[in-house]
Coordinates of C-alpha atoms (C1' of nucleotides) in Angstrom, one line a residue:
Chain A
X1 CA 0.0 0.0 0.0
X2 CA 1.2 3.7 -0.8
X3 CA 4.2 2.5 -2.7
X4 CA 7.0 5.0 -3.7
X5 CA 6.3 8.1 -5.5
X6 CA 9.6 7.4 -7.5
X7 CA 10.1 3.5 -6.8
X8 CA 8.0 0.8 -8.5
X9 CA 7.8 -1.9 -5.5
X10 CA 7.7 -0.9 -2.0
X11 CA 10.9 -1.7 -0.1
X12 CA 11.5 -4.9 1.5
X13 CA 13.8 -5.7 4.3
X14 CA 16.0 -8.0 2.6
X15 CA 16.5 -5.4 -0.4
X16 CA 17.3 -2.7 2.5
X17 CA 19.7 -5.3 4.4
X18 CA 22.0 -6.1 0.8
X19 CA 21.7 -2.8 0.1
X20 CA 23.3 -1.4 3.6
X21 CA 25.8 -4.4 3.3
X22 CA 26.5 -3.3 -0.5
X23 CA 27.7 -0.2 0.9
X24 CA 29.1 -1.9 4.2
X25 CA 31.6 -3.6 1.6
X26 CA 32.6 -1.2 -0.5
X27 CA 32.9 2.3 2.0
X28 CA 33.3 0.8 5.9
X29 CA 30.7 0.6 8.0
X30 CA 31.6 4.6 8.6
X31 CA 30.5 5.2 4.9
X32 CA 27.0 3.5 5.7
X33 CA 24.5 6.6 6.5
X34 CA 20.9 6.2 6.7
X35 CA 20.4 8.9 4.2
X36 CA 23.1 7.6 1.9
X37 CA 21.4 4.5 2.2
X38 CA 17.7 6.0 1.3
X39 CA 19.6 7.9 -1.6
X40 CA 20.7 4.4 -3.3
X41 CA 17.7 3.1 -2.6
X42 CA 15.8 5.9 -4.2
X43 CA 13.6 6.5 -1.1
X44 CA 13.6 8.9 1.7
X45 CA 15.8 8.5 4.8
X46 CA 12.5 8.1 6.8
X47 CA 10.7 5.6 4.9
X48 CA 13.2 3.1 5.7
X49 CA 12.2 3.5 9.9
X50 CA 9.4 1.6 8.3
X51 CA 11.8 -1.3 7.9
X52 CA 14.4 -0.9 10.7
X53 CA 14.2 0.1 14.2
X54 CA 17.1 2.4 13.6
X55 CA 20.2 3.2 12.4
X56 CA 22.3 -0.2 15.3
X57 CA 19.5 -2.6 14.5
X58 CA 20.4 -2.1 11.0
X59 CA 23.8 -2.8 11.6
X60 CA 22.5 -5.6 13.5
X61 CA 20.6 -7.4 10.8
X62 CA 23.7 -6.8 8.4
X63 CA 26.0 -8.7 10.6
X64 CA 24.1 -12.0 10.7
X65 CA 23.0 -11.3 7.1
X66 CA 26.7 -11.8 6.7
X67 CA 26.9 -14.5 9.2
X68 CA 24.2 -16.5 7.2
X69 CA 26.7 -16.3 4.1
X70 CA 29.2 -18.3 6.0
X71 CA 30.0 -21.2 4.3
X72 CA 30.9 -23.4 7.1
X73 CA 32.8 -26.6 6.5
X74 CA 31.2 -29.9 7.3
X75 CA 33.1 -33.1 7.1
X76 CA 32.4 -35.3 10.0
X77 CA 34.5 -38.3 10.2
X78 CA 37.9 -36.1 9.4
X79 CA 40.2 -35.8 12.9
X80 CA 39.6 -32.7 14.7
X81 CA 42.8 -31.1 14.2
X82 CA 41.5 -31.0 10.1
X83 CA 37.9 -29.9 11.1
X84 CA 39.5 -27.3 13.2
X85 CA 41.9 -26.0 10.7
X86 CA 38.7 -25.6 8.1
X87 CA 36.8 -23.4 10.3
X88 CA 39.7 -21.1 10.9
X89 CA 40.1 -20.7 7.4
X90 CA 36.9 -20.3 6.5
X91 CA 36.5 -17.6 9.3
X92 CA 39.3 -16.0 7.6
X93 CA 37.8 -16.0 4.6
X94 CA 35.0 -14.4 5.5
X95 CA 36.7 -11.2 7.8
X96 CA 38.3 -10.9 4.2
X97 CA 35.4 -10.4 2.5
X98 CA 33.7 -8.1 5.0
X99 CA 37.1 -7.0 7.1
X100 CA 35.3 -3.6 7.7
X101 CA 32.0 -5.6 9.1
X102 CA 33.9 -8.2 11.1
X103 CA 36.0 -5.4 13.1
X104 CA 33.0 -4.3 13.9
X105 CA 31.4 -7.1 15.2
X106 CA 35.0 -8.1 16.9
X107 CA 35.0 -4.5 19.1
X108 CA 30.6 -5.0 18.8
X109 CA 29.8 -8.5 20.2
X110 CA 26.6 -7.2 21.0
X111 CA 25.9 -7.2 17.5
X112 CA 25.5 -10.6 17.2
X113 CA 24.2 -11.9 20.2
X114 CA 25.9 -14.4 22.5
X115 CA 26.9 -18.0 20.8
X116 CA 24.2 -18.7 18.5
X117 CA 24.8 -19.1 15.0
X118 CA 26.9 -21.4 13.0
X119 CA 30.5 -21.0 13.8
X120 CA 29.5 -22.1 17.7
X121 CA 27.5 -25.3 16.7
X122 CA 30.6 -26.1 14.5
X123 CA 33.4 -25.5 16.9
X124 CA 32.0 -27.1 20.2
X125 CA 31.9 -30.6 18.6
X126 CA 35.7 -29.7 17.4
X127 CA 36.7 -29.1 20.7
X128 CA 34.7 -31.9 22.6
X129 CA 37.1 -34.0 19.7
X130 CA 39.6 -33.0 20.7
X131 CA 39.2 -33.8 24.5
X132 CA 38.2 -29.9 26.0
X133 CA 36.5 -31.2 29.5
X134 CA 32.6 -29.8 28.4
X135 CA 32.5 -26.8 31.5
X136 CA 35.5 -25.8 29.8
X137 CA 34.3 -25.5 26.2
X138 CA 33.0 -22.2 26.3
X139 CA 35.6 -20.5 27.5
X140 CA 37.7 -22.5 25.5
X141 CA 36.2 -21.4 22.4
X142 CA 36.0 -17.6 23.7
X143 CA 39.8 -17.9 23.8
X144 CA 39.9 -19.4 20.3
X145 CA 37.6 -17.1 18.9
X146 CA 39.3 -14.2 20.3
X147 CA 42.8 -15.2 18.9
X148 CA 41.8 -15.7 15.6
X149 CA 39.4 -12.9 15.2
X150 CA 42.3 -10.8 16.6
X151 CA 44.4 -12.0 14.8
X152 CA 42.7 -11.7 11.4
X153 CA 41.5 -8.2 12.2
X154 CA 45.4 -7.4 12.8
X155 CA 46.3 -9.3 9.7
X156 CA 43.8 -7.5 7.4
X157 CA 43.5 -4.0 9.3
X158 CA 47.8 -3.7 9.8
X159 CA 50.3 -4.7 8.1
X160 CA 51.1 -8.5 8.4
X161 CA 51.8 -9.6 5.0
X162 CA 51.0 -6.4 3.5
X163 CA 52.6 -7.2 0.6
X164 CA 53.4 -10.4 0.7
X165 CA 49.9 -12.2 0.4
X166 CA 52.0 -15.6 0.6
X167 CA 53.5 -14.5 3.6
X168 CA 50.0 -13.6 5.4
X169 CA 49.0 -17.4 4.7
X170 CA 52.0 -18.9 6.1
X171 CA 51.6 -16.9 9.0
X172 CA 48.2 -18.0 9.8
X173 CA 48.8 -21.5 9.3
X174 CA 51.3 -21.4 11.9
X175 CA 49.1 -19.8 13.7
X176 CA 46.4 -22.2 13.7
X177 CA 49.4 -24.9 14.4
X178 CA 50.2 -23.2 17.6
X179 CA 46.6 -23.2 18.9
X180 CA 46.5 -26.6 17.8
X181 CA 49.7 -27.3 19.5
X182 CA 48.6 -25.7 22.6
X183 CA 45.0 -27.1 23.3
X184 CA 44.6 -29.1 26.0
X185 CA 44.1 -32.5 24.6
X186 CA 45.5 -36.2 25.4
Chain B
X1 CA 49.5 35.9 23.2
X2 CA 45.9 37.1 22.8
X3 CA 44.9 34.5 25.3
X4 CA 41.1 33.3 25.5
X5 CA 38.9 35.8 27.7
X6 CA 37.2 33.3 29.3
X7 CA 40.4 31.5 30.4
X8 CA 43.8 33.0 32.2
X9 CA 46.2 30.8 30.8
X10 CA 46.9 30.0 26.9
X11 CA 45.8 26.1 25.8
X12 CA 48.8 23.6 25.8
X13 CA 49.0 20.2 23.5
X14 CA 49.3 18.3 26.9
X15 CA 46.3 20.2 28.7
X16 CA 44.2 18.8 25.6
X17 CA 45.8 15.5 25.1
X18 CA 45.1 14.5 29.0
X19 CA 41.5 16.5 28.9
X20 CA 40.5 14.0 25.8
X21 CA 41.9 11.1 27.2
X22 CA 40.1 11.5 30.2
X23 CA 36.8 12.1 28.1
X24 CA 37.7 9.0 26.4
X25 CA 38.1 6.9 29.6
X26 CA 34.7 7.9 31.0
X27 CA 32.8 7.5 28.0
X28 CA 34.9 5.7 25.0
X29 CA 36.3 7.1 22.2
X30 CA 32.6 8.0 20.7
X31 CA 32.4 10.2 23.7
X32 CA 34.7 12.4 21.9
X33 CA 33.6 15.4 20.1
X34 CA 35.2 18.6 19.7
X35 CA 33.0 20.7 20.9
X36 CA 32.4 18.7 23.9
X37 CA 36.5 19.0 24.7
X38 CA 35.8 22.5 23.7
X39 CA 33.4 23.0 26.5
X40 CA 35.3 21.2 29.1
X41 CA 38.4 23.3 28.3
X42 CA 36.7 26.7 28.4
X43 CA 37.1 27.6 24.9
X44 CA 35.9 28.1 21.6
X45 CA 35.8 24.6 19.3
X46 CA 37.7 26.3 16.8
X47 CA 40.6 27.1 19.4
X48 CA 41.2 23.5 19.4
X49 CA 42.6 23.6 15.7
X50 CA 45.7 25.8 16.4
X51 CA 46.9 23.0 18.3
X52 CA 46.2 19.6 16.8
X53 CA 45.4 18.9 13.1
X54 CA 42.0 17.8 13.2
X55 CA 40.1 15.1 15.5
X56 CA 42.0 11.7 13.8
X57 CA 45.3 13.3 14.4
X58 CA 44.2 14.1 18.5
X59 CA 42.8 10.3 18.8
X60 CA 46.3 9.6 17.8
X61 CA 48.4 11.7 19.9
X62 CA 46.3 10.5 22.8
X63 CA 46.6 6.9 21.7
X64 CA 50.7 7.8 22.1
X65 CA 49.9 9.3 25.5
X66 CA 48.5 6.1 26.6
X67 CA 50.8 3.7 25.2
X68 CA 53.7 6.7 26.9
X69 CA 51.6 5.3 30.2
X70 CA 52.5 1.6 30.0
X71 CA 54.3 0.3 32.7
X72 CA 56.9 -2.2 30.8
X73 CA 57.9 -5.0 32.7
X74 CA 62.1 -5.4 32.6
X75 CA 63.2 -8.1 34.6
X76 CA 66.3 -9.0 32.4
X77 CA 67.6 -12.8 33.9
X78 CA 64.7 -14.1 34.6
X79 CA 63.8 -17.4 31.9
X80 CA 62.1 -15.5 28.6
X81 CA 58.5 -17.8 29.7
X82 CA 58.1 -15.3 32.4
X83 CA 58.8 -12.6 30.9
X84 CA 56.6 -13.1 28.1
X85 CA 53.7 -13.9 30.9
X86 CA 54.5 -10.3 32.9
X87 CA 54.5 -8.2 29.5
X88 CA 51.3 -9.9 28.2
X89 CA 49.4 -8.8 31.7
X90 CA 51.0 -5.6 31.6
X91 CA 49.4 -5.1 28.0
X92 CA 46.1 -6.9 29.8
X93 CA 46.2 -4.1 32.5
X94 CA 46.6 -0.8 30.0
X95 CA 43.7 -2.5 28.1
X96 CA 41.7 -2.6 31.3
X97 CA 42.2 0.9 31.9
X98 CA 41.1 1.7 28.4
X99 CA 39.2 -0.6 26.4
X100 CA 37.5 2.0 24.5
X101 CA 40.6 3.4 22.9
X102 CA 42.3 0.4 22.8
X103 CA 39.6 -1.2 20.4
X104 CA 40.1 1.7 18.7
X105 CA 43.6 0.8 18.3
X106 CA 42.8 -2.8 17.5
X107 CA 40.9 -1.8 14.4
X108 CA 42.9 1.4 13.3
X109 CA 46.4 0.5 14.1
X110 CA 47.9 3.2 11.7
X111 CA 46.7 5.3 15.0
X112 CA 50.4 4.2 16.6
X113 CA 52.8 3.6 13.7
X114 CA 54.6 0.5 13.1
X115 CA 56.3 -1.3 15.5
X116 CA 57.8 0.9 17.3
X117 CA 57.3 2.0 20.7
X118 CA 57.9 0.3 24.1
X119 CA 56.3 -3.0 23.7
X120 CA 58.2 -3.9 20.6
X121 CA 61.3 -3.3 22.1
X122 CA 60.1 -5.8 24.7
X123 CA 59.2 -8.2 23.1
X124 CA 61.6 -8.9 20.5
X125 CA 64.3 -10.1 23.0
X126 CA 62.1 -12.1 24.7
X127 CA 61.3 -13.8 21.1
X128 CA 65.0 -14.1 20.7
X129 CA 65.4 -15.5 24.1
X130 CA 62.9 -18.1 23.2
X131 CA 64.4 -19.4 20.3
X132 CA 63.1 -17.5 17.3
X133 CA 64.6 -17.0 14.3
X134 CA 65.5 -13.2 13.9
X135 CA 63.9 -12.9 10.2
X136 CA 60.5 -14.7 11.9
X137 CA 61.1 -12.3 15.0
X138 CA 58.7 -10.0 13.2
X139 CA 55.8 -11.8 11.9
X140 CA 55.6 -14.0 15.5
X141 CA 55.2 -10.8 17.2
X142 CA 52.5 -9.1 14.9
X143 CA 50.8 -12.8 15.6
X144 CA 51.0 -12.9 19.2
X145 CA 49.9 -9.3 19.3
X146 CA 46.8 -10.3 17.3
X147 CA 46.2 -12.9 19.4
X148 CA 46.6 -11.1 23.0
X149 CA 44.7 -8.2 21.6
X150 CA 42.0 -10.2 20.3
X151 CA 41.9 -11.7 23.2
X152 CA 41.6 -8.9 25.8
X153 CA 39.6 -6.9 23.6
X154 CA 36.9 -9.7 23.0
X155 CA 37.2 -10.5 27.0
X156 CA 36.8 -6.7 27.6
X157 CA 34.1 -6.3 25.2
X158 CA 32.7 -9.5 25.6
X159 CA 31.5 -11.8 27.6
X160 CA 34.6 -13.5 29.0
X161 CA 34.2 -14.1 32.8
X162 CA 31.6 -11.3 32.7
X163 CA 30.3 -12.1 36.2
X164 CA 33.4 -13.9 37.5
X165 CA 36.6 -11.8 37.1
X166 CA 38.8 -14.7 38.8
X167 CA 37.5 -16.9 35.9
X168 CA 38.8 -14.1 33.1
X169 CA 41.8 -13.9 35.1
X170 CA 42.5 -18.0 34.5
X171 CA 41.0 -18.3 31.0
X172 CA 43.9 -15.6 30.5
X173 CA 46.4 -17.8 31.9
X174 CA 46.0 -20.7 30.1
X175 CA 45.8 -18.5 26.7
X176 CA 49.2 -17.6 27.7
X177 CA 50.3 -20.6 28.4
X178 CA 48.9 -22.0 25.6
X179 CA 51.1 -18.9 23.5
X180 CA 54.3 -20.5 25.6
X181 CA 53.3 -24.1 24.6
X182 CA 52.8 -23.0 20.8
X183 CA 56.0 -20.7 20.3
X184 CA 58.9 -22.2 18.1
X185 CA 61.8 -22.8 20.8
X186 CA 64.2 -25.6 20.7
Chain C
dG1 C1' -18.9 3.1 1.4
dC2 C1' -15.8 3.3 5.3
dG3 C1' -12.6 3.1 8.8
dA4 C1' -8.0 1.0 9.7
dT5 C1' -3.6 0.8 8.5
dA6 C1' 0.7 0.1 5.9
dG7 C1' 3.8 2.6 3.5
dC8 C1' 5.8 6.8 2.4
dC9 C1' 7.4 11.6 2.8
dA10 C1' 8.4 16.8 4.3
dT11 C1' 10.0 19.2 7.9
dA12 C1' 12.6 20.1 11.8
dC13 C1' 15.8 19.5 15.8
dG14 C1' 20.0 18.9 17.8
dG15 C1' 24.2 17.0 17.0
dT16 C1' 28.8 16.4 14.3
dG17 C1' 33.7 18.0 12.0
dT18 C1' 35.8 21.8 10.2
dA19 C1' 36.6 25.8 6.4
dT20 C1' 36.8 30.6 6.4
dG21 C1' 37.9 34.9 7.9
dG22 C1' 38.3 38.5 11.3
dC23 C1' 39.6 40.1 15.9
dT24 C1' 43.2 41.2 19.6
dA25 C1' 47.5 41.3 21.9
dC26 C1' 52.1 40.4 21.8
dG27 C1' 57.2 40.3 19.9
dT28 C1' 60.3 42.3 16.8
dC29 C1' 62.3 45.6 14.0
dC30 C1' 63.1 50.4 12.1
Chain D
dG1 C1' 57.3 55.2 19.2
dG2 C1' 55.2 53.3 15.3
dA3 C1' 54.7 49.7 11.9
dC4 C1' 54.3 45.0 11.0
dG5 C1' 54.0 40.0 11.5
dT6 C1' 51.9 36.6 13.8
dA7 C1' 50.0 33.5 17.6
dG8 C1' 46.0 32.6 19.7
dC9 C1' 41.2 33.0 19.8
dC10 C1' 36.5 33.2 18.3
dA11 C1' 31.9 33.8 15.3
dT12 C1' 29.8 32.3 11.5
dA13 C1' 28.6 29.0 8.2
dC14 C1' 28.4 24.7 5.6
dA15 C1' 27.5 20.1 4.8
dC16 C1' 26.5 16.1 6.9
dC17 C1' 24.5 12.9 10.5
dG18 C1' 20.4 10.2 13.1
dT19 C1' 15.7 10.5 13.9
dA20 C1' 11.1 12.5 16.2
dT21 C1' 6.9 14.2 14.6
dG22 C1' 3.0 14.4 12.0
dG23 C1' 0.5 14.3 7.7
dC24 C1' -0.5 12.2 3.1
dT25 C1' -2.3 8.2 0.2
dA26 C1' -3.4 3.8 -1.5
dT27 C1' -5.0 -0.4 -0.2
dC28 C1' -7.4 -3.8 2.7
dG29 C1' -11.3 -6.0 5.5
dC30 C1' -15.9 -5.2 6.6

DNA sequence: GCGATAGCCATACGGTGTATGGCTACGTCC
DNA sequence: GGACGTAGCCATACACCGTATGGCTATCGC
């Protein structure tokens, strides 16, 4: 009802969401304005309030939009120390596509709400593989997810294999031998 | 000369630098505006621009006064393991006392230039003390600073040991150790 | 037909960083 | 002592931001 003056469909939250993320991608999540937003979507800024709760939620929704792309490895069966290794690079993967997003999220948690979602259901089975005592998992996984997220954000923000892309992968494979290495399993 | 009439005294850098880093402490680096420093300092926004460049280049210079404030461990003798354990809870401490612009760091780390600065200077003969390679020296510290700052900023941030600060304070432990288990040494 | 309502929009408010240019008081030189 | 440069300060203005408020219109159920 009461579409658009100047749009031929009214807007739908999924075309708002790829939209903002559109943007998210190619400016930072600094270059993602409400207005700027309403502009590409040849609206105005108000009619997307319609959609959004405001400017955070957005955000919000963006983040596990992202999250959702996650293509998280599955291969049951493979040891641990394999399944383990997949995740991390397909974490990495993904703070390369949306580096801008992720660093959000990684100083944001609230964002994305506390261990739901993909990645969790993944890694807790990893761990339980690999021996990690289950009142220990969480906070085992905390300390994972923080190194790696940590680390990636570093690797893509700074200056770790800046200009050595080669060098950037050996580095993180070493790094996910040392966490490896250093988990506490028989 | 021609001092501000509202003030006696002319503005210094320093007077500004510790004014915004207090603003930052008590309300994170979003806290920060210009005018808002303005108004604490008694003066006119625009008096602020005869002093520092513009807003990135004050978030920096305070960033410097902060890092200027860590207290670097030097206990020279003692076996490189504990060394490495004292520096990584004297960079858990400064980011403690401020998470806010240490996230800030974390995900704008042209903010404090390349590697140099008191930690680094730490830290690299520690690595050399453990057993690492001088031409790895480098890329093992940018990944155990990823790692430690992912970590504390993600515990900080997060949810790690939320309600139970001992807990934080042992998940950190065994994320060091874990680091000490992983590192390359003979 | 009619009221409810979903969707949209115009306007406005208070906030932001900062460009521009003008004022005043001091230091330095003739 | 007078002229001048300039350091420090400030008023104004611009373009942007998020969003509260309230009104318009087209569609739906009745």
């Amino acid at each position: 009802m009461a579409v658009s003056a100047r749009r031929g469909a009214p807007l739908t939250p999924e075309e708002i969401h790829s939209t903002a993320l559109r943007l998210v991608e190619e400016g930072g999540v600094e270059a993602l304005s409400m207005r700027k937003l309403a502009a590409v979507l040849d609206v105005n800024p108000m009619s997307l309030y319609h959609h959004v709760a405001n400017k955070t939620a957005l955000i919000s929704q963006i983040c596990q939009t992202m999250a959702g792309r996650l293509a998280l490895p599955d291969n049951p069966g493979s040891p641990w120390q394999e399944r383990l290794r997949d995740l991390a690079h397909a974490y990495r993967r993904m703070v390369q596509r949306y580096p801008s997003l992720w660093a959000y999220i990684h100083t944001h948690p609230e964002a994305v709400g506390d261990h739901q979602g993909g990645i969790w259901d993944v890694l807790f089975p990893i761990l339980a593989d690999a021996g990690v005592p289950e009142e220990e998992r969480t906070t085992t996984a905390d300390v994972l997810h923080g190194f790696v997220a940590g680390l990636v954000v570093t690797e893509r923000q700074g200056h770790i294999g800046r200009d050595d892309p080669a060098q950037a992968d050996r580095v993180y494979e070493t790094a996910i031998d040392m966490i490896i290495r250093g988990l506490p399993h028989p």
